[in-house]
Short mmCIF file of C-alpha atoms in Angstrom, two decimals:
data_model
loop_
_atom_site.label_atom_id
_atom_site.label_comp_id
_atom_site.label_asym_id
_atom_site.label_seq_id
_atom_site.Cartn_x
_atom_site.Cartn_y
_atom_site.Cartn_z
CA MET A 246 32.75 0.03 9.88
CA LYS A 247 29.44 0.05 11.73
CA VAL A 248 26.37 1.62 10.16
CA LEU A 249 23.12 2.45 11.93
CA VAL A 250 20.09 2.79 9.66
CA LEU A 251 17.72 5.11 11.49
CA CYS A 252 14.07 5.04 10.38
CA VAL A 253 12.37 8.03 11.96
CA ASN A 254 8.79 7.75 10.68
CA ARG A 255 6.17 7.48 13.45
CA GLU A 256 3.03 8.21 11.42
CA LYS A 257 0.55 5.38 11.96
CA PHE A 258 -2.52 6.80 10.23
CA PRO A 259 -4.20 5.15 8.53
CA ASP A 260 -1.63 2.38 9.03
CA PRO A 261 2.06 2.19 9.93
CA VAL A 262 4.06 1.79 6.71
CA PHE A 263 6.97 -0.62 6.67
CA PRO A 264 10.14 1.35 5.72
CA ILE A 265 10.80 -0.52 2.50
CA GLY A 266 13.26 2.07 1.19
CA ALA A 267 15.43 1.82 4.30
CA SER A 268 15.32 -1.97 4.09
CA TYR A 269 16.71 -1.79 0.55
CA ILE A 270 19.51 0.42 1.87
CA ALA A 271 20.24 -1.99 4.73
CA HIS A 272 20.42 -4.85 2.24
CA SER A 273 22.93 -3.01 0.03
CA VAL A 274 25.08 -1.91 2.97
CA LYS A 275 25.24 -5.43 4.38
CA LYS A 276 25.97 -6.90 0.94
CA ALA A 277 28.91 -4.48 0.63
CA GLY A 278 30.46 -5.97 3.77
CA PHE A 279 29.60 -3.35 6.37
CA GLU A 280 28.08 -4.14 9.75
CA VAL A 281 24.49 -2.90 9.90
CA SER A 282 22.00 -2.32 12.68
CA ILE A 283 18.48 -0.89 12.56
CA PHE A 284 16.67 1.59 14.77
CA ASP A 285 13.02 1.92 13.82
CA ALA A 286 11.14 4.64 15.69
CA CYS A 287 7.67 3.62 14.53
CA PHE A 288 6.67 1.48 17.51
CA SER A 289 9.00 3.01 20.09
CA SER A 290 7.40 4.11 23.36
CA ASP A 291 10.19 6.61 24.10
CA VAL A 292 12.08 7.38 20.90
CA GLU A 293 14.73 9.71 22.26
CA GLU A 294 15.67 7.52 25.23
CA GLU A 295 15.69 4.31 23.21
CA LEU A 296 17.74 5.96 20.46
CA LYS A 297 20.22 7.21 23.05
CA GLN A 298 20.62 3.69 24.43
CA LYS A 299 21.09 2.29 20.93
CA LEU A 300 23.78 4.83 20.08
CA VAL A 301 25.69 4.28 23.32
CA LYS A 302 25.57 0.50 23.00
CA TYR A 303 26.13 0.09 19.26
CA LYS A 304 28.63 2.94 18.73
CA PRO A 305 28.04 3.45 14.99
CA ASP A 306 30.57 5.07 12.68
CA VAL A 307 27.87 6.30 10.30
CA ILE A 308 24.17 6.99 10.85
CA GLY A 309 21.86 6.77 7.86
CA PHE A 310 18.99 9.08 8.83
CA SER A 311 16.00 8.12 6.65
CA ILE A 312 13.32 10.79 6.15
CA ARG A 313 10.19 9.39 4.50
CA ASN A 314 7.57 12.05 5.29
CA VAL A 315 7.92 15.82 5.25
CA ASP A 316 4.55 16.35 6.97
CA ASN A 317 1.14 14.70 7.29
CA ILE A 318 -0.36 16.51 4.20
CA SER A 319 -3.57 17.25 6.14
CA PHE A 320 -4.80 20.78 5.44
CA PRO A 321 -5.92 22.70 7.49
CA ILE A 322 -4.32 20.77 10.37
CA ALA A 323 -0.99 20.03 8.73
CA GLU A 324 1.86 18.95 10.99
CA ASN A 325 5.45 19.66 9.99
CA TYR A 326 7.80 16.89 11.17
CA LEU A 327 10.95 19.04 11.06
CA PRO A 328 11.00 19.85 14.83
CA TYR A 329 10.83 16.11 15.59
CA TYR A 330 13.69 15.41 13.18
CA LYS A 331 15.75 18.16 14.80
CA ASP A 332 15.23 16.55 18.21
CA LEU A 333 16.49 13.19 16.92
CA ILE A 334 19.50 14.78 15.23
CA SER A 335 20.32 16.41 18.57
CA VAL A 336 20.15 13.01 20.30
CA CYS A 337 22.49 11.57 17.67
CA LYS A 338 25.04 14.35 18.07
CA LYS A 339 24.96 14.28 21.87
CA ASN A 340 25.47 10.53 22.09
CA SER A 341 27.61 9.68 19.09
CA THR A 342 30.49 11.00 17.00
CA ALA A 343 29.17 9.18 13.93
CA LYS A 344 28.86 10.87 10.57
CA ILE A 345 25.19 11.64 9.87
CA VAL A 346 23.93 11.01 6.33
CA LEU A 347 20.41 12.09 5.41
CA GLY A 348 18.35 10.23 2.82
CA GLY A 349 14.89 9.00 1.94
CA SER A 350 12.09 10.28 -0.27
CA GLY A 351 11.21 13.20 2.00
CA PHE A 352 14.81 14.37 2.10
CA SER A 353 15.16 13.96 -1.66
CA ILE A 354 12.35 16.46 -2.28
CA PHE A 355 14.00 19.23 -0.21
CA PRO A 356 17.68 18.19 0.12
CA GLU A 357 19.25 21.63 0.44
CA LEU A 358 16.68 22.79 2.99
CA TYR A 359 17.04 19.67 5.14
CA MET A 360 20.84 19.91 5.05
CA GLU A 361 20.60 23.52 6.18
CA GLU A 362 18.09 22.79 8.95
CA LEU A 363 19.55 19.54 10.30
CA LYS A 364 23.27 20.30 9.89
CA ALA A 365 24.10 16.76 8.79
CA ASP A 366 27.45 15.72 7.36
CA TYR A 367 26.08 14.42 4.07
CA GLY A 368 22.86 13.77 2.21
CA VAL A 369 22.02 11.28 -0.53
CA ARG A 370 19.35 12.48 -2.94
CA GLY A 371 17.45 9.76 -4.79
CA GLU A 372 17.99 6.02 -4.76
CA GLY A 373 20.72 5.30 -2.25
CA GLU A 374 21.52 1.63 -2.75
CA HIS A 375 24.71 2.40 -4.70
CA SER A 376 25.46 6.00 -3.74
CA PHE A 377 25.24 5.47 0.02
CA VAL A 378 27.50 2.43 -0.20
CA LYS A 379 30.05 4.40 -2.23
CA LEU A 380 29.95 7.18 0.35
CA LEU A 381 30.56 4.64 3.13
CA LYS A 382 33.60 3.32 1.28
CA ASP A 383 34.91 6.85 0.77
CA ILE A 384 34.51 7.60 4.48
CA GLN A 385 36.21 4.34 5.39
CA ASN A 386 39.14 5.14 3.08
CA ASN A 387 39.49 8.72 4.34
CA ASN A 388 38.48 9.96 0.91
CA GLU A 389 35.39 11.92 1.86
CA PRO A 390 33.72 13.95 -0.91
CA THR A 391 33.73 17.72 -0.75
CA LYS A 392 30.12 17.91 -1.96
CA LYS A 393 27.72 17.48 0.91
CA ILE A 394 24.74 16.40 -1.23
CA ILE A 395 25.33 13.33 -3.38
CA ASN A 396 23.00 13.00 -6.37
CA SER A 397 22.23 9.35 -7.02
CA VAL A 398 21.95 7.67 -10.40
CA SER A 399 18.87 5.51 -10.96
CA ILE A 400 19.50 1.80 -10.52
CA GLU A 401 18.72 -0.23 -13.62
CA ASN A 402 18.73 -3.68 -12.02
CA ILE A 403 16.21 -3.57 -9.19
CA ASN A 404 15.95 -7.33 -8.71
CA LEU A 405 16.66 -6.89 -5.03
CA ILE A 406 14.74 -8.48 -2.21
CA PRO A 407 14.89 -5.97 0.66
CA ASP A 408 16.59 -7.21 3.81
CA ARG A 409 13.91 -6.81 6.47
CA ILE A 410 16.06 -8.44 9.16
CA GLY A 411 16.25 -6.10 12.14
CA PHE A 412 12.78 -4.73 11.47
CA ASP A 413 9.74 -5.93 13.39
CA VAL A 414 7.95 -7.37 10.36
CA GLU A 415 5.34 -9.15 12.47
CA GLN A 416 4.43 -5.90 14.26
CA TYR A 417 4.01 -4.10 10.95
CA PHE A 418 1.88 -6.92 9.61
CA LYS A 419 -0.28 -6.84 12.71
CA PHE A 420 -0.94 -3.09 12.68
CA SER A 421 -0.89 -2.39 8.93
CA GLY A 422 -2.67 -5.59 7.94
CA CYS A 423 -0.35 -6.30 5.02
CA LEU A 424 3.28 -6.33 3.89
CA ASN A 425 4.37 -3.90 1.19
CA ILE A 426 5.92 -5.15 -2.06
CA GLN A 427 7.41 -3.00 -4.81
CA THR A 428 7.42 -4.55 -8.30
CA LYS A 429 8.85 -1.64 -10.29
CA ARG A 430 10.15 1.90 -10.07
CA GLY A 431 9.36 4.91 -12.21
CA CYS A 432 6.19 6.58 -13.42
CA SER A 433 5.30 7.52 -17.00
CA PHE A 434 2.27 9.60 -16.03
CA SER A 435 2.37 13.39 -15.78
CA CYS A 436 0.13 14.35 -12.85
CA ASN A 437 1.34 17.89 -12.26
CA TYR A 438 1.49 17.79 -8.45
CA CYS A 439 3.25 14.44 -8.07
CA THR A 440 6.83 13.78 -6.94
CA TYR A 441 7.13 10.19 -8.22
CA PRO A 442 8.69 11.18 -11.58
CA LEU A 443 11.19 13.34 -9.68
CA LEU A 444 12.08 10.56 -7.24
CA GLU A 445 11.97 7.50 -9.49
CA GLY A 446 12.19 8.85 -13.04
CA THR A 447 9.73 8.67 -15.92
CA SER A 448 10.93 5.35 -17.36
CA TYR A 449 9.93 2.06 -15.77
CA ARG A 450 12.45 -0.33 -14.27
CA PHE A 451 10.98 -3.74 -13.54
CA ARG A 452 11.79 -6.56 -11.21
CA THR A 453 11.27 -9.95 -12.81
CA LYS A 454 8.00 -11.67 -11.98
CA GLU A 455 10.00 -14.51 -10.43
CA ASN A 456 11.93 -12.14 -8.18
CA VAL A 457 8.75 -10.42 -6.98
CA VAL A 458 6.92 -13.65 -6.21
CA ASP A 459 10.02 -15.15 -4.58
CA GLU A 460 9.75 -12.37 -2.02
CA ILE A 461 6.03 -12.97 -1.51
CA GLU A 462 6.56 -16.71 -1.20
CA TYR A 463 9.36 -16.27 1.33
CA TRP A 464 7.22 -14.24 3.73
CA TYR A 465 4.22 -16.49 3.16
CA ASN A 466 6.23 -19.61 4.04
CA GLU A 467 8.49 -18.19 6.75
CA LYS A 468 6.12 -15.93 8.70
CA GLY A 469 2.65 -16.89 7.49
CA ILE A 470 2.13 -13.43 5.98
CA ASN A 471 -0.75 -13.81 3.57
CA TYR A 472 -1.80 -10.25 2.73
CA PHE A 473 0.33 -8.00 0.55
CA PHE A 474 0.13 -4.42 -0.73
CA PHE A 475 1.69 -3.63 -4.10
CA VAL A 476 3.01 -0.16 -3.40
CA ASP A 477 3.98 0.80 -6.96
CA ASN A 478 2.54 4.24 -7.62
CA VAL A 479 0.29 2.54 -10.21
CA PHE A 480 0.18 -1.26 -10.14
CA ASN A 481 -2.07 -1.85 -13.15
CA PHE A 482 0.16 -0.07 -15.66
CA PRO A 483 1.76 -1.45 -17.74
CA GLU A 484 -1.05 -3.98 -17.62
CA ASN A 485 0.90 -6.85 -19.18
CA PHE A 486 3.56 -6.66 -16.48
CA ALA A 487 1.00 -6.56 -13.67
CA LYS A 488 -0.78 -9.51 -15.25
CA SER A 489 2.47 -11.50 -15.36
CA ILE A 490 2.90 -11.02 -11.59
CA CYS A 491 -0.60 -12.32 -10.98
CA GLU A 492 -0.07 -15.30 -13.26
CA GLU A 493 3.13 -16.22 -11.41
CA ILE A 494 1.27 -16.12 -8.07
CA ILE A 495 -1.38 -18.41 -9.56
CA ARG A 496 1.24 -20.76 -11.04
CA ARG A 497 2.84 -21.22 -7.61
CA LYS A 498 -0.58 -21.83 -6.01
CA LEU A 499 0.01 -19.20 -3.32
CA LYS A 500 -3.15 -18.64 -1.30
CA ILE A 501 -2.67 -14.97 -0.56
CA ASN A 502 -4.71 -11.77 -0.62
CA TRP A 503 -3.49 -8.49 -2.01
CA THR A 504 -4.42 -4.92 -2.84
CA GLY A 505 -2.72 -2.03 -4.62
CA PHE A 506 -2.90 1.41 -6.17
CA PHE A 507 -4.67 1.43 -9.54
CA ILE A 508 -5.26 4.08 -12.15
CA PRO A 509 -9.07 4.16 -12.67
CA LYS A 510 -8.80 2.99 -16.24
CA VAL A 511 -9.62 -0.70 -16.55
CA ASP A 512 -10.46 -1.77 -20.09
CA ASP A 513 -9.62 -5.47 -19.94
CA GLN A 514 -12.00 -7.47 -17.76
CA GLU A 515 -9.85 -10.57 -18.30
CA PHE A 516 -7.00 -8.75 -16.55
CA LEU A 517 -9.20 -8.19 -13.50
CA ASP A 518 -10.25 -11.85 -13.56
CA VAL A 519 -6.59 -12.86 -13.35
CA CYS A 520 -6.08 -10.36 -10.51
CA ILE A 521 -9.00 -11.84 -8.60
CA GLU A 522 -7.79 -15.40 -9.13
CA SER A 523 -4.37 -14.43 -7.77
CA GLY A 524 -5.87 -12.97 -4.58
CA LEU A 525 -7.01 -9.40 -5.29
CA THR A 526 -9.50 -8.30 -2.62
CA SER A 527 -9.69 -4.54 -3.19
CA ILE A 528 -8.45 -1.65 -5.31
CA ASP A 529 -7.32 1.81 -4.22
CA PHE A 530 -8.09 4.09 -7.16
CA GLY A 531 -5.99 7.24 -7.51
CA THR A 532 -9.02 9.11 -8.78
CA ASP A 533 -8.13 12.55 -7.37
CA ALA A 534 -11.15 14.24 -8.97
CA PHE A 535 -14.35 13.19 -10.72
CA SER A 536 -14.99 16.23 -12.89
CA THR A 537 -13.59 16.77 -16.38
CA ASN A 538 -12.24 20.26 -15.71
CA THR A 539 -10.46 19.27 -12.51
CA LEU A 540 -8.99 16.13 -14.07
CA LEU A 541 -7.61 18.34 -16.83
CA GLY A 542 -6.30 20.69 -14.15
CA TYR A 543 -4.28 17.80 -12.69
CA ASP A 544 -3.07 16.70 -16.17
CA LYS A 545 -4.68 13.31 -15.63
CA SER A 546 -4.52 10.63 -18.32
CA PHE A 547 -8.04 9.30 -17.72
CA THR A 548 -11.55 10.69 -18.06
CA VAL A 549 -14.78 10.78 -16.09
CA ASP A 550 -16.10 8.00 -18.33
CA ASP A 551 -13.02 5.88 -17.57
CA ILE A 552 -13.69 6.20 -13.84
CA PHE A 553 -17.34 5.24 -14.20
CA LYS A 554 -16.40 2.23 -16.33
CA ALA A 555 -13.73 1.02 -13.89
CA CYS A 556 -16.11 1.31 -10.94
CA ASP A 557 -18.89 -0.44 -12.84
CA ILE A 558 -16.61 -3.40 -13.54
CA CYS A 559 -15.57 -3.55 -9.88
CA ASN A 560 -19.18 -3.53 -8.72
CA LYS A 561 -20.12 -6.28 -11.17
CA LYS A 562 -17.20 -8.43 -10.01
CA ASN A 563 -17.75 -7.61 -6.30
CA ILE A 564 -14.33 -6.00 -5.94
CA LYS A 565 -14.14 -3.55 -3.07
CA PHE A 566 -12.71 -0.19 -4.08
CA ASN A 567 -11.67 3.12 -2.58
CA HIS A 568 -11.47 6.52 -4.26
CA SER A 569 -8.52 8.66 -3.16
CA LEU A 570 -9.38 12.31 -3.83
CA ILE A 571 -7.70 15.71 -3.68
CA PHE A 572 -10.24 18.51 -3.32
CA GLY A 573 -9.51 22.05 -4.45
CA GLY A 574 -6.98 21.50 -7.22
CA PRO A 575 -6.46 23.52 -10.40
CA ASN A 576 -9.72 24.40 -12.18
CA GLU A 577 -11.78 23.45 -9.11
CA THR A 578 -14.99 25.44 -8.73
CA ILE A 579 -18.07 25.01 -6.59
CA GLN A 580 -19.66 23.25 -9.55
CA THR A 581 -16.77 20.79 -10.09
CA LEU A 582 -16.52 20.11 -6.36
CA ASN A 583 -20.20 19.19 -6.19
CA GLU A 584 -19.87 17.21 -9.42
CA THR A 585 -17.01 15.15 -7.99
CA ILE A 586 -18.94 14.33 -4.83
CA ASP A 587 -22.12 13.47 -6.74
CA ASN A 588 -20.26 11.27 -9.23
CA ILE A 589 -18.40 9.50 -6.45
CA ASN A 590 -21.69 8.65 -4.75
CA GLN A 591 -23.05 7.23 -8.02
CA THR A 592 -20.22 4.68 -8.18
CA ASN A 593 -21.21 3.17 -4.81
CA PRO A 594 -17.64 2.92 -3.48
CA THR A 595 -16.59 0.89 -0.48
CA SER A 596 -14.88 3.99 0.87
CA VAL A 597 -13.53 7.42 -0.01
CA ILE A 598 -10.35 9.01 1.35
CA GLY A 599 -10.10 12.73 0.68
CA PHE A 600 -7.49 15.43 1.15
CA ILE A 601 -8.11 19.17 1.05
CA GLY A 602 -5.73 21.14 -1.14
CA VAL A 603 -2.67 20.06 -3.09
CA ARG A 604 0.55 19.90 -1.08
CA LEU A 605 3.11 21.76 -3.20
CA TYR A 606 6.57 20.28 -3.72
CA SER A 607 9.51 21.97 -5.40
CA GLY A 608 10.19 20.80 -8.93
CA THR A 609 6.71 19.56 -9.76
CA PRO A 610 4.98 21.14 -12.79
CA LEU A 611 2.25 22.65 -10.61
CA ALA A 612 4.75 24.20 -8.21
CA ASN A 613 6.75 25.58 -11.13
CA LYS A 614 3.66 27.47 -12.31
CA ILE A 615 3.15 29.17 -8.97
CA LYS A 616 5.63 32.00 -8.49
CA ASP A 617 4.23 33.88 -5.50
CA ILE A 618 4.42 31.11 -2.88
CA ASP A 619 7.52 30.11 -0.91
CA ILE A 620 7.52 26.31 -1.25
CA GLY A 621 9.59 24.38 1.26
CA ILE A 622 9.57 22.04 4.22
CA THR A 623 6.81 24.01 5.95
CA PRO A 624 3.57 22.67 4.42
CA VAL A 625 2.08 24.86 1.69
CA PHE A 626 -1.13 23.90 -0.12
CA TYR A 627 -2.65 25.04 -3.37
CA ILE A 628 -6.42 25.54 -3.27
CA SER A 629 -8.23 26.94 -6.29
CA PRO A 630 -9.17 30.58 -5.63
CA ASP A 631 -12.72 29.78 -6.77
CA VAL A 632 -13.29 27.54 -3.73
CA LYS A 633 -10.64 28.62 -1.25
CA ASP A 634 -13.07 30.40 1.07
CA VAL A 635 -15.89 27.84 0.87
CA ILE A 636 -14.33 24.42 0.36
CA ILE A 637 -14.37 23.35 4.00
CA ASP A 638 -17.99 24.41 4.50
CA ILE A 639 -19.07 22.60 1.33
CA LEU A 640 -17.30 19.40 2.33
CA LYS A 641 -18.76 19.51 5.83
CA GLU A 642 -22.23 19.92 4.39
CA LYS A 643 -21.89 17.22 1.75
CA ILE A 644 -19.88 14.41 3.35
CA MET A 645 -19.91 14.55 7.15
CA ASP A 646 -22.92 12.24 7.35
CA LYS A 647 -21.34 9.62 5.09
CA PRO A 648 -19.91 6.79 7.21
CA ASN A 649 -17.57 5.49 4.51
CA TRP A 650 -15.73 8.79 3.92
CA ILE A 651 -12.39 9.70 5.52
CA VAL A 652 -11.15 13.30 5.29
CA THR A 653 -8.12 13.78 7.52
CA GLY A 654 -8.19 17.58 7.36
CA LEU A 655 -11.69 17.52 8.86
CA GLU A 656 -10.70 14.78 11.32
CA LYS A 657 -13.47 12.67 9.84
CA GLY A 658 -13.03 8.91 10.02
CA THR A 659 -9.72 9.18 11.86
CA ASN A 660 -10.48 7.16 14.99
CA THR A 661 -7.08 5.57 15.59
CA LYS A 662 -8.25 3.80 18.76
CA LEU A 663 -10.93 2.03 16.74
CA PHE A 664 -8.39 1.11 14.08
CA ASN A 665 -6.05 -0.36 16.70
CA ARG A 666 -8.87 -2.40 18.20
CA MET A 667 -9.66 -3.82 14.78
CA ARG A 668 -6.02 -4.72 14.20
CA ASN A 669 -5.77 -6.33 17.62
CA LYS A 670 -8.67 -8.55 16.57
CA GLY A 671 -6.55 -9.79 13.68
CA ILE A 672 -8.24 -7.94 10.81
CA LYS A 673 -5.96 -7.82 7.75
CA GLY A 674 -5.94 -5.71 4.62
CA PRO A 675 -6.88 -2.03 4.33
CA LEU A 676 -9.34 -1.14 7.08
CA TRP A 677 -11.47 0.76 4.60
CA GLU A 678 -12.48 -2.64 3.23
CA MET A 679 -14.55 -3.02 6.40
CA PHE A 680 -16.70 -0.04 5.43
CA THR A 681 -18.61 -2.29 3.07
CA ASN A 682 -20.42 -3.65 6.12
CA PHE A 683 -22.43 -0.48 6.55
CA SER A 684 -21.88 1.84 3.58
CA LYS A 685 -24.13 0.06 1.10
CA ASN A 686 -27.22 -0.49 3.21
#
């Protein structure tokens, strides 16, 4: 049986993201003995025509339609990707008789709604490495399930190296500046807006340090890829596990660079020293807010003092760092908004990436508290009533003259042509690292 894994994401801001989830699926499908082909829309110049040609030529029996993003989470200029997905589903149905199976993190957040809108044959909610393969076997054996949405069970052994064959890895490395690596799944934190606990569970499942670094070493030796992004929702927790990864990189004498998402709570300077020795060049802090009341409103596990301490250590060790922020969350007031901006400036960050409002997703604690809003595929954002009418004006006044700030909703710092020129010159790593050239003068 022939399976086409269809990766539909075309979002390239701030960088194109390699479809690591789909590559895990492709690996599992191939390992189960099925024939697999990939169609990745990210770099396509004419998606619908190229997809049509692929369908006609390959003649798949099953199409795995991977939905990563629901929208671009950019209030007040949010773009819903559903119309685009409908167009691709139409191309699939017009040019193939294959069964269409929806999956991916975006689908898993709104499975019933996507099934209703896209009229697919099946959908796999959650991790699909086992469930999708079982569905393929059932289809092959004419034993198709009556339930249209299959709920996956979390995979305990995640020592899998994703099969990236069929994907243009070099193109992703060129235009994203790094290759993404996942070391674990799950999240034990309780940020009330976040979907990670829903998608991956609240208990951690770890790859072995050897398995992780085997993957890094393969791409380093085979393709010369020397910059990696640890895409765990929080890389530096548990700290001992993260440290073991770094020590294994050092033991193998791999001359690589890397970055990752960190919680802004760094108590052990020795841990950061090991990170630096293994190739750490920058840290992306999931700060979200820099005011006590707003941090409490997000149910954050760290404090204002923790953030200041983490940034102070980074500055002393010359580690570049970015603050990722969400303005307007629970408990946000004009005072807390100004406090966040003022505190951020005190830390002297390399860059700041901000979002306006909290995108609401069904099943999250924050969404469960809000009863008067219809939450679905169409983007809906929570903004504290205390700042709802003034937040955009305040942000424009306070941050528009800051060259190292990016706020997508205000279209500030979103010059994609500039970013492409920088990538074409061979610049690797997060492009916000470059802001250090002019933000600290």
